[in-house]
Short mmCIF file of C-alpha atoms in Angstrom, two decimals:
data_model
loop_
_atom_site.label_atom_id
_atom_site.label_comp_id
_atom_site.label_asym_id
_atom_site.label_seq_id
_atom_site.Cartn_x
_atom_site.Cartn_y
_atom_site.Cartn_z
CA MET A 1 59.66 85.75 117.70
CA PRO A 2 63.20 84.84 116.88
CA GLU A 3 65.26 82.61 119.11
CA SER A 4 67.19 85.43 120.69
CA GLY A 5 64.07 87.22 121.90
CA VAL A 6 65.08 90.55 120.67
CA SER A 7 62.09 92.87 120.58
CA ARG A 8 61.30 95.54 117.92
CA ALA A 9 61.66 98.19 120.64
CA GLN A 10 65.33 97.52 120.59
CA HIS A 11 65.45 98.22 116.78
CA VAL A 12 66.91 94.93 115.97
CA HIS A 13 65.20 92.83 113.20
CA ILE A 14 66.56 89.22 113.12
CA THR A 15 65.24 86.39 110.86
CA ASP A 16 66.00 82.72 111.45
CA THR A 17 65.18 81.53 107.98
CA ALA A 18 65.05 83.46 104.73
CA PRO A 19 66.70 86.79 103.85
CA ASP A 20 64.50 89.91 103.99
CA THR A 21 61.70 90.00 101.46
CA SER A 22 60.57 93.49 102.42
CA PRO A 23 59.46 96.11 99.80
CA PRO A 24 62.16 97.91 97.92
CA ARG A 25 63.85 100.94 99.61
CA PRO A 26 62.82 104.53 99.12
CA ALA A 27 63.79 106.62 96.06
CA ALA A 28 67.21 107.69 97.55
CA THR A 29 68.35 104.16 97.85
CA ALA A 30 67.09 103.20 94.33
CA ALA A 31 68.93 106.22 92.80
CA ALA A 32 72.14 105.17 94.77
CA ARG A 33 71.86 101.65 93.40
CA ARG A 34 71.53 103.01 89.78
CA THR A 35 74.99 104.58 90.10
CA GLY A 36 76.29 101.04 89.88
CA LEU A 37 79.94 101.09 89.13
CA LEU A 38 80.54 104.46 90.76
CA VAL A 39 79.08 103.26 94.10
CA THR A 40 81.17 100.08 93.84
CA LEU A 41 84.42 102.13 93.34
CA VAL A 42 83.52 104.46 96.26
CA LEU A 43 82.74 101.65 98.63
CA GLY A 44 85.82 99.74 97.46
CA GLY A 45 87.99 102.81 98.11
CA LEU A 46 86.48 103.20 101.53
CA THR A 47 87.33 99.64 102.45
CA ALA A 48 90.76 99.75 100.82
CA LEU A 49 91.88 103.04 102.48
CA PRO A 50 92.66 101.47 106.00
CA PRO A 51 94.73 98.63 104.44
CA LEU A 52 96.59 101.23 102.51
CA SER A 53 97.14 103.27 105.60
CA MET A 54 98.75 100.21 107.27
CA ASP A 55 100.75 98.56 104.45
CA MET A 56 102.17 101.53 102.54
CA TYR A 57 103.89 102.51 105.73
CA LEU A 58 105.65 99.10 106.31
CA PRO A 59 108.71 99.75 104.05
CA ALA A 60 109.33 103.10 105.85
CA LEU A 61 109.63 101.62 109.49
CA PRO A 62 113.50 101.53 109.35
CA ALA A 63 113.53 105.09 108.06
CA VAL A 64 111.21 106.20 110.78
CA THR A 65 113.40 104.56 113.44
CA ASP A 66 116.34 106.53 112.15
CA ALA A 67 114.66 109.89 111.57
CA LEU A 68 113.00 110.11 115.01
CA HIS A 69 115.80 108.44 116.92
CA ALA A 70 113.38 105.96 118.49
CA PRO A 71 113.82 102.29 119.23
CA ALA A 72 112.38 99.83 116.68
CA SER A 73 110.03 98.42 119.34
CA THR A 74 108.52 101.87 119.85
CA VAL A 75 108.14 102.60 116.17
CA GLN A 76 106.26 99.23 115.93
CA LEU A 77 103.63 100.78 118.20
CA THR A 78 102.67 103.09 115.32
CA LEU A 79 101.32 100.00 113.56
CA THR A 80 99.65 98.63 116.73
CA ALA A 81 98.02 102.10 117.43
CA CYS A 82 96.55 102.30 113.88
CA LEU A 83 95.31 98.70 113.99
CA THR A 84 93.78 99.20 117.47
CA GLY A 85 92.10 102.44 116.24
CA MET A 86 90.54 100.55 113.35
CA ALA A 87 89.12 97.90 115.67
CA LEU A 88 87.66 100.27 118.33
CA GLY A 89 86.50 103.05 115.79
CA GLN A 90 84.13 100.58 114.25
CA VAL A 91 82.22 100.10 117.54
CA VAL A 92 81.65 103.92 117.70
CA VAL A 93 80.92 104.67 114.13
CA GLY A 94 78.52 101.75 113.59
CA PRO A 95 75.83 102.82 116.00
CA MET A 96 76.23 106.51 115.01
CA SER A 97 75.50 105.54 111.42
CA ASP A 98 72.25 103.84 112.55
CA ARG A 99 71.14 107.00 114.36
CA TRP A 100 72.28 109.83 112.06
CA GLY A 101 72.49 108.07 108.65
CA ARG A 102 75.47 106.96 106.67
CA ARG A 103 76.71 110.17 105.19
CA ARG A 104 77.28 112.49 108.11
CA PRO A 105 79.34 109.95 110.27
CA LEU A 106 81.25 108.83 107.15
CA LEU A 107 82.10 112.50 106.11
CA LEU A 108 83.09 113.29 109.63
CA GLY A 109 85.35 110.33 109.92
CA MET A 110 86.96 111.06 106.57
CA ILE A 111 87.62 114.64 107.51
CA ILE A 112 89.19 113.56 110.77
CA TYR A 113 91.29 110.90 108.86
CA VAL A 114 92.63 113.62 106.60
CA PHE A 115 93.53 115.93 109.42
CA ALA A 116 95.28 113.08 111.48
CA THR A 117 97.17 111.98 108.44
CA ALA A 118 98.34 115.43 107.65
CA ILE A 119 99.63 115.87 111.19
CA CYS A 120 101.64 112.65 110.76
CA VAL A 121 103.52 114.17 107.87
CA PHE A 122 104.97 116.77 110.19
CA ALA A 123 105.15 114.65 113.44
CA PRO A 124 108.45 115.66 115.29
CA THR A 125 108.52 112.81 117.73
CA VAL A 126 107.45 109.13 117.83
CA GLU A 127 104.95 109.78 120.60
CA LEU A 128 102.99 112.21 118.64
CA LEU A 129 103.19 109.96 115.59
CA ILE A 130 101.71 107.08 117.61
CA GLY A 131 98.88 109.25 118.90
CA PHE A 132 97.86 110.58 115.42
CA ARG A 133 98.24 106.99 113.91
CA LEU A 134 95.68 105.96 116.63
CA LEU A 135 93.36 108.81 115.63
CA GLN A 136 93.98 107.85 112.00
CA GLY A 137 92.79 104.32 112.53
CA LEU A 138 89.75 105.48 114.58
CA ALA A 139 88.61 107.78 111.85
CA GLY A 140 89.51 105.28 109.09
CA ALA A 141 87.32 102.74 110.66
CA ALA A 142 84.29 104.70 109.47
CA GLY A 143 85.10 103.70 105.75
CA ILE A 144 85.18 100.06 106.71
CA VAL A 145 82.02 99.82 108.78
CA ILE A 146 79.83 102.20 106.74
CA ALA A 147 80.79 100.62 103.47
CA ARG A 148 79.32 97.23 104.69
CA ALA A 149 76.25 99.03 106.10
CA VAL A 150 75.60 100.78 102.84
CA VAL A 151 75.70 97.45 101.04
CA ARG A 152 73.16 96.22 103.54
CA ASP A 153 71.01 99.13 102.91
CA MET A 154 71.07 98.80 99.07
CA TYR A 155 71.15 95.09 98.55
CA ASP A 156 69.68 91.79 100.09
CA GLY A 157 70.12 88.08 99.84
CA MET A 158 72.24 86.95 96.73
CA GLU A 159 72.74 90.37 95.45
CA MET A 160 74.46 91.37 98.73
CA ALA A 161 76.77 88.26 98.55
CA ARG A 162 77.72 89.18 95.03
CA PHE A 163 78.39 92.72 95.99
CA PHE A 164 80.66 91.64 99.00
CA SER A 165 82.53 89.52 96.46
CA THR A 166 83.02 92.47 94.17
CA LEU A 167 84.21 94.56 97.11
CA MET A 168 86.84 91.91 97.96
CA LEU A 169 88.25 92.30 94.42
CA ILE A 170 88.86 96.01 95.14
CA SER A 171 89.93 95.78 98.83
CA GLY A 172 92.00 92.52 98.23
CA VAL A 173 94.27 94.29 95.89
CA ALA A 174 95.07 97.05 98.38
CA PRO A 175 97.36 95.03 100.80
CA VAL A 176 99.22 93.66 97.75
CA ILE A 177 100.08 96.78 95.95
CA ALA A 178 100.33 99.12 99.19
CA PRO A 179 103.89 98.02 100.03
CA VAL A 180 104.90 98.33 96.37
CA ILE A 181 103.51 101.89 96.41
CA GLY A 182 105.17 102.77 99.51
CA GLY A 183 108.46 101.62 98.30
CA GLN A 184 108.19 103.67 95.19
CA VAL A 185 107.30 106.82 97.19
CA LEU A 186 110.30 106.22 99.31
CA ARG A 187 112.45 106.34 96.19
CA LEU A 188 111.25 109.88 95.53
CA THR A 189 110.95 111.12 98.98
CA ASP A 190 111.23 110.21 102.70
CA TRP A 191 108.80 108.47 105.00
CA ARG A 192 106.82 111.64 105.45
CA GLY A 193 106.00 111.48 101.86
CA ILE A 194 103.93 108.37 102.34
CA PHE A 195 101.62 110.20 104.70
CA ALA A 196 101.39 113.19 102.33
CA VAL A 197 100.18 110.69 99.52
CA LEU A 198 97.64 109.24 102.03
CA THR A 199 96.49 112.72 102.84
CA VAL A 200 95.88 113.40 99.18
CA VAL A 201 94.07 110.11 98.63
CA GLY A 202 91.94 110.60 101.77
CA THR A 203 91.08 114.26 100.60
CA LEU A 204 90.05 112.98 97.11
CA LEU A 205 87.97 110.01 98.59
CA THR A 206 86.25 112.46 100.89
CA LEU A 207 85.31 114.84 98.01
CA VAL A 208 83.98 111.81 96.05
CA VAL A 209 81.85 110.65 98.99
CA TRP A 210 80.45 114.16 99.50
CA LYS A 211 79.47 114.53 95.80
CA TRP A 212 78.37 111.16 94.75
CA LEU A 213 77.60 108.79 97.62
CA ARG A 214 73.92 109.38 98.57
CA GLU A 215 72.37 108.78 101.88
CA THR A 216 71.02 105.11 101.94
CA LEU A 217 69.33 105.05 105.29
CA PRO A 218 65.91 106.71 105.21
CA PRO A 219 65.04 108.92 108.31
CA GLU A 220 62.15 106.67 109.25
CA GLU A 221 64.54 103.70 109.65
CA ARG A 222 67.00 105.52 111.94
CA HIS A 223 67.32 104.80 115.63
CA THR A 224 66.60 107.67 118.04
CA GLY A 225 68.12 106.44 121.18
CA GLY A 226 71.41 107.27 122.85
CA ILE A 227 74.21 105.26 123.95
CA GLY A 228 72.05 103.00 126.05
CA ASP A 229 70.01 102.15 123.14
CA ALA A 230 73.08 101.43 120.92
CA LEU A 231 74.48 99.08 123.60
CA ARG A 232 71.04 97.35 123.89
CA THR A 233 70.99 96.95 120.00
CA MET A 234 74.54 95.33 120.09
CA ARG A 235 73.54 93.07 122.95
CA GLY A 236 70.49 92.04 121.01
CA LEU A 237 72.66 91.14 118.11
CA LEU A 238 75.14 89.25 120.16
CA ALA A 239 72.23 87.31 121.76
CA ASP A 240 71.26 86.01 118.38
CA ARG A 241 72.93 82.65 118.13
CA VAL A 242 73.17 82.52 114.38
CA PHE A 243 74.35 86.06 113.91
CA THR A 244 77.13 85.46 116.54
CA GLY A 245 78.06 82.16 114.87
CA TYR A 246 78.65 83.89 111.50
CA MET A 247 80.52 86.73 113.20
CA ILE A 248 82.91 84.42 115.10
CA ALA A 249 83.27 82.11 112.14
CA GLY A 250 84.30 84.97 109.87
CA SER A 251 86.54 86.40 112.57
CA LEU A 252 88.35 83.14 113.07
CA ALA A 253 88.84 82.78 109.20
CA PHE A 254 90.18 86.26 109.18
CA ALA A 255 92.54 85.34 112.01
CA ALA A 256 93.89 82.50 109.95
CA LEU A 257 94.56 84.90 107.12
CA PHE A 258 96.29 87.25 109.61
CA ALA A 259 98.48 84.55 110.78
CA TYR A 260 99.66 83.89 107.16
CA VAL A 261 100.33 87.62 106.58
CA SER A 262 102.30 87.94 109.81
CA ALA A 263 104.40 84.72 109.48
CA SER A 264 104.74 84.26 105.70
CA PRO A 265 107.74 86.79 105.23
CA PHE A 266 109.66 84.96 107.91
CA VAL A 267 108.54 81.34 106.93
CA VAL A 268 109.14 81.71 103.13
CA GLN A 269 112.41 83.83 103.35
CA GLU A 270 114.17 82.64 106.54
CA ILE A 271 113.08 79.11 106.88
CA TYR A 272 112.76 77.99 103.29
CA GLY A 273 115.52 80.37 101.97
CA ALA A 274 113.53 82.19 99.25
CA SER A 275 114.56 85.57 98.01
CA PRO A 276 112.47 88.72 98.70
CA GLN A 277 111.55 88.65 95.03
CA THR A 278 110.32 85.06 95.26
CA PHE A 279 108.32 85.91 98.40
CA SER A 280 106.67 88.94 96.78
CA MET A 281 105.76 86.77 93.75
CA LEU A 282 104.21 84.04 96.02
CA PHE A 283 102.37 86.75 98.08
CA GLY A 284 100.84 88.18 94.98
CA ILE A 285 99.82 84.76 93.64
CA ASN A 286 98.13 83.91 96.87
CA SER A 287 96.24 87.23 96.81
CA ILE A 288 95.22 86.66 93.24
CA GLY A 289 93.89 83.21 94.30
CA LEU A 290 91.80 84.81 97.08
CA ILE A 291 90.39 87.52 94.78
CA ALA A 292 89.70 85.10 91.86
CA VAL A 293 87.72 82.57 94.15
CA GLY A 294 85.91 85.64 95.64
CA GLN A 295 84.79 86.55 92.09
CA ILE A 296 83.92 83.00 91.27
CA ASN A 297 81.66 83.03 94.36
CA GLY A 298 80.04 86.24 93.50
CA LYS A 299 79.64 85.75 89.65
CA ILE A 300 79.04 82.03 89.41
CA LEU A 301 78.14 80.25 92.69
CA VAL A 302 75.84 82.75 94.26
CA GLY A 303 72.26 82.08 92.92
CA ARG A 304 73.23 78.44 91.83
CA ILE A 305 74.07 77.04 95.20
CA SER A 306 73.18 78.17 98.73
CA LEU A 307 75.39 80.45 100.61
CA GLU A 308 75.53 77.92 103.36
CA LYS A 309 76.93 75.25 101.15
CA ALA A 310 79.55 77.77 99.58
CA LEU A 311 80.54 78.78 103.04
CA GLY A 312 80.74 75.23 104.42
CA PHE A 313 82.74 74.18 101.52
CA GLY A 314 85.26 77.12 101.85
CA LEU A 315 85.69 76.42 105.53
CA SER A 316 86.32 72.64 104.90
CA VAL A 317 88.97 73.48 102.44
CA ILE A 318 90.62 75.83 104.91
CA VAL A 319 90.68 73.14 107.58
CA LEU A 320 92.18 70.59 105.14
CA ALA A 321 94.85 73.07 103.85
CA ALA A 322 95.77 74.00 107.34
CA THR A 323 95.99 70.36 108.49
CA ALA A 324 98.30 69.64 105.51
CA LEU A 325 100.48 72.67 106.39
CA LEU A 326 100.83 71.48 110.01
CA LEU A 327 101.83 67.92 108.80
CA MET A 328 104.25 69.40 106.28
CA THR A 329 105.89 71.97 108.65
CA SER A 330 106.12 69.47 111.48
CA GLY A 331 108.29 66.98 109.41
CA VAL A 332 105.62 64.20 109.18
CA PHE A 333 106.46 64.00 105.41
CA GLY A 334 110.15 64.74 105.90
CA ASP A 335 111.67 67.90 104.31
CA VAL A 336 109.12 68.79 101.81
CA GLY A 337 110.71 72.15 100.74
CA LEU A 338 108.99 75.31 99.83
CA VAL A 339 106.76 74.32 96.84
CA PRO A 340 104.35 71.99 98.85
CA VAL A 341 104.23 74.48 101.58
CA ALA A 342 103.47 77.37 99.16
CA THR A 343 100.87 75.26 97.54
CA GLY A 344 99.07 74.59 100.90
CA LEU A 345 99.25 78.40 101.58
CA PHE A 346 97.76 79.13 98.18
CA VAL A 347 94.81 76.69 98.67
CA LEU A 348 94.15 78.16 102.23
CA MET A 349 94.31 81.74 101.08
CA SER A 350 92.12 81.01 98.04
CA ALA A 351 89.40 79.36 100.13
CA MET A 352 89.10 82.71 102.06
CA GLY A 353 87.39 83.91 98.90
CA LEU A 354 84.35 81.79 99.84
CA ALA A 355 84.56 82.07 103.61
CA MET A 356 84.87 85.91 104.17
CA PRO A 357 82.26 87.43 101.85
CA ASN A 358 79.63 84.75 102.71
CA THR A 359 80.00 85.03 106.52
CA ASN A 360 79.54 88.82 106.17
CA ALA A 361 76.53 88.36 103.82
CA GLN A 362 74.89 85.80 106.07
CA ALA A 363 75.40 87.87 109.09
CA LEU A 364 74.03 91.10 107.65
CA MET A 365 71.05 89.42 106.19
CA ARG A 366 69.69 89.05 109.58
CA THR A 367 70.09 92.58 110.67
CA LYS A 368 68.18 94.95 108.34
CA HIS A 369 67.43 97.56 110.90
CA ALA A 370 70.77 97.55 112.72
CA ALA A 371 73.28 97.26 109.79
CA GLY A 372 75.58 99.77 111.20
CA SER A 373 75.81 98.09 114.63
CA ALA A 374 76.13 94.74 112.97
CA SER A 375 78.82 95.82 110.67
CA ALA A 376 80.64 97.42 113.57
CA LEU A 377 80.64 94.18 115.51
CA LEU A 378 81.73 92.12 112.49
CA GLY A 379 84.61 94.45 111.84
CA THR A 380 85.76 94.88 115.47
CA SER A 381 85.60 91.09 116.15
CA SER A 382 87.67 90.34 113.15
CA PHE A 383 90.40 92.83 113.94
CA LEU A 384 90.61 91.88 117.57
CA ILE A 385 90.76 88.19 116.97
CA GLY A 386 93.18 88.76 114.27
CA ALA A 387 95.40 90.76 116.45
CA ILE A 388 95.43 88.21 119.22
CA ALA A 389 96.25 85.38 116.80
CA SER A 390 98.86 87.30 114.80
CA PRO A 391 101.72 87.37 117.58
CA LEU A 392 101.26 83.69 118.33
CA VAL A 393 102.79 82.70 115.05
CA GLY A 394 106.37 83.44 116.34
CA ILE A 395 105.99 81.93 119.72
CA ALA A 396 108.49 79.08 119.03
CA GLY A 397 111.18 81.27 117.61
CA GLU A 398 112.60 81.45 114.16
CA ALA A 399 113.49 77.85 113.40
CA THR A 400 109.98 76.47 112.64
CA ALA A 401 106.83 77.26 110.92
CA VAL A 402 104.82 74.90 113.09
CA PRO A 403 103.33 77.76 115.12
CA MET A 404 101.84 79.42 112.03
CA ALA A 405 100.24 76.06 110.97
CA VAL A 406 98.97 75.41 114.46
CA VAL A 407 97.35 78.90 114.73
CA GLN A 408 95.76 78.47 111.27
CA LEU A 409 94.45 74.99 112.06
CA VAL A 410 92.93 76.14 115.45
CA CYS A 411 91.25 79.10 113.87
CA ALA A 412 90.00 77.02 110.91
CA VAL A 413 88.59 74.31 113.17
CA GLY A 414 87.08 77.03 115.41
CA ALA A 415 85.45 78.64 112.48
CA MET A 416 83.94 75.38 111.32
CA ALA A 417 82.64 74.52 114.80
CA CYS A 418 80.90 77.87 115.10
CA PHE A 419 79.41 77.47 111.65
CA LEU A 420 77.94 73.99 112.60
CA VAL A 421 77.11 74.51 116.17
CA LEU A 422 75.86 78.08 116.31
CA CYS A 423 74.65 78.63 112.71
CA ARG A 424 73.28 75.15 112.05
CA PRO A 425 73.15 75.49 108.41
CA TRP A 426 70.85 72.59 107.81
CA GLN A 427 68.10 74.53 109.75
CA GLN A 428 68.78 77.59 107.64
CA VAL A 429 68.27 75.59 104.39
CA ALA A 430 65.28 73.70 105.72
CA GLY A 431 63.54 76.88 106.98
CA ARG A 432 63.88 78.95 103.65
CA PRO A 433 61.09 79.13 101.11
#
């Protein structure tokens, strides 16, 4: 019996040592795996759609303020509503996918997403836009949570870690190119055109899912209980010390990334005087670093060194980079200028390519029979902790980058502490065949 004491009656399977070594999945899953590149692209599209929904819209915020005659603070709620929906929607969709399979909840979520996005195109008031952005986020969460659950259904162990690194390549590009796409759309039409483009993208992705993404959760492995059973499943997952450790460590690492995304436009342009073009270039370079290290993790490191060692190294680099950033931004080394600070941010962001896919893989390895619920907890935790950390970067005003570095360091140290205290990686390695 695992340390958490979760019974099989609760439909949660947790291992304290090695990944699952159970027999291969049924024919439907084997056929899905054979689709290879197509499945990768579909799952990558599902995980990239929510970031596209958030970031394509960013260049249009001033235009929305003018068009709907609403205060800027009210228009900002359209972003908050979408982010909140993405966080809460995962808690709902994850257990649904464990009970009814992956396809039906995913297709339902995609159809609602398309409907909500289409309504945004014609929204006459900011209040209606906020409401349907919330619905858009709730429905779009289906893509995030079910994509992770499908990966868990099809892959195990090292293969799963490799696949998460591949997904990072696809989904990592989305936040980088989304504002660029949004800016180009605004050159051709107004802000409503952005939602029209998202409606078309959502419709096409829905059709692709309906035609090519097969069911990966066999009926005999689905849960039959109701809401109470789903809550007991999640409680059982959270009772597992190691799963919770990986979940919180990954969420805190994601919060450090969120702090960078929230503060970097202000830090790079306002404090260090860089142009918007320079900021865009640095943002792109950092994103490339994250994606490149993620690919090194998946293609080279996985299978050669343990996931615990790769994750521990990544978290250590994040802690060191955040410490260096705090020392530089607080003036310990004098006025260091933009280049050293940009270098520290690049190292921190690149190390996320080791931290984020490996925390997800390690957590999901322990939850074969509750992958949807586990994926929901992973996603919701990341979004909520990231949303809490994000506003703190501006707490000291516009004259210093110290709050950004402090938030990043606190999150990095917290992630490392969770990894060491809760996950106890030396026990994971010692107990593995």
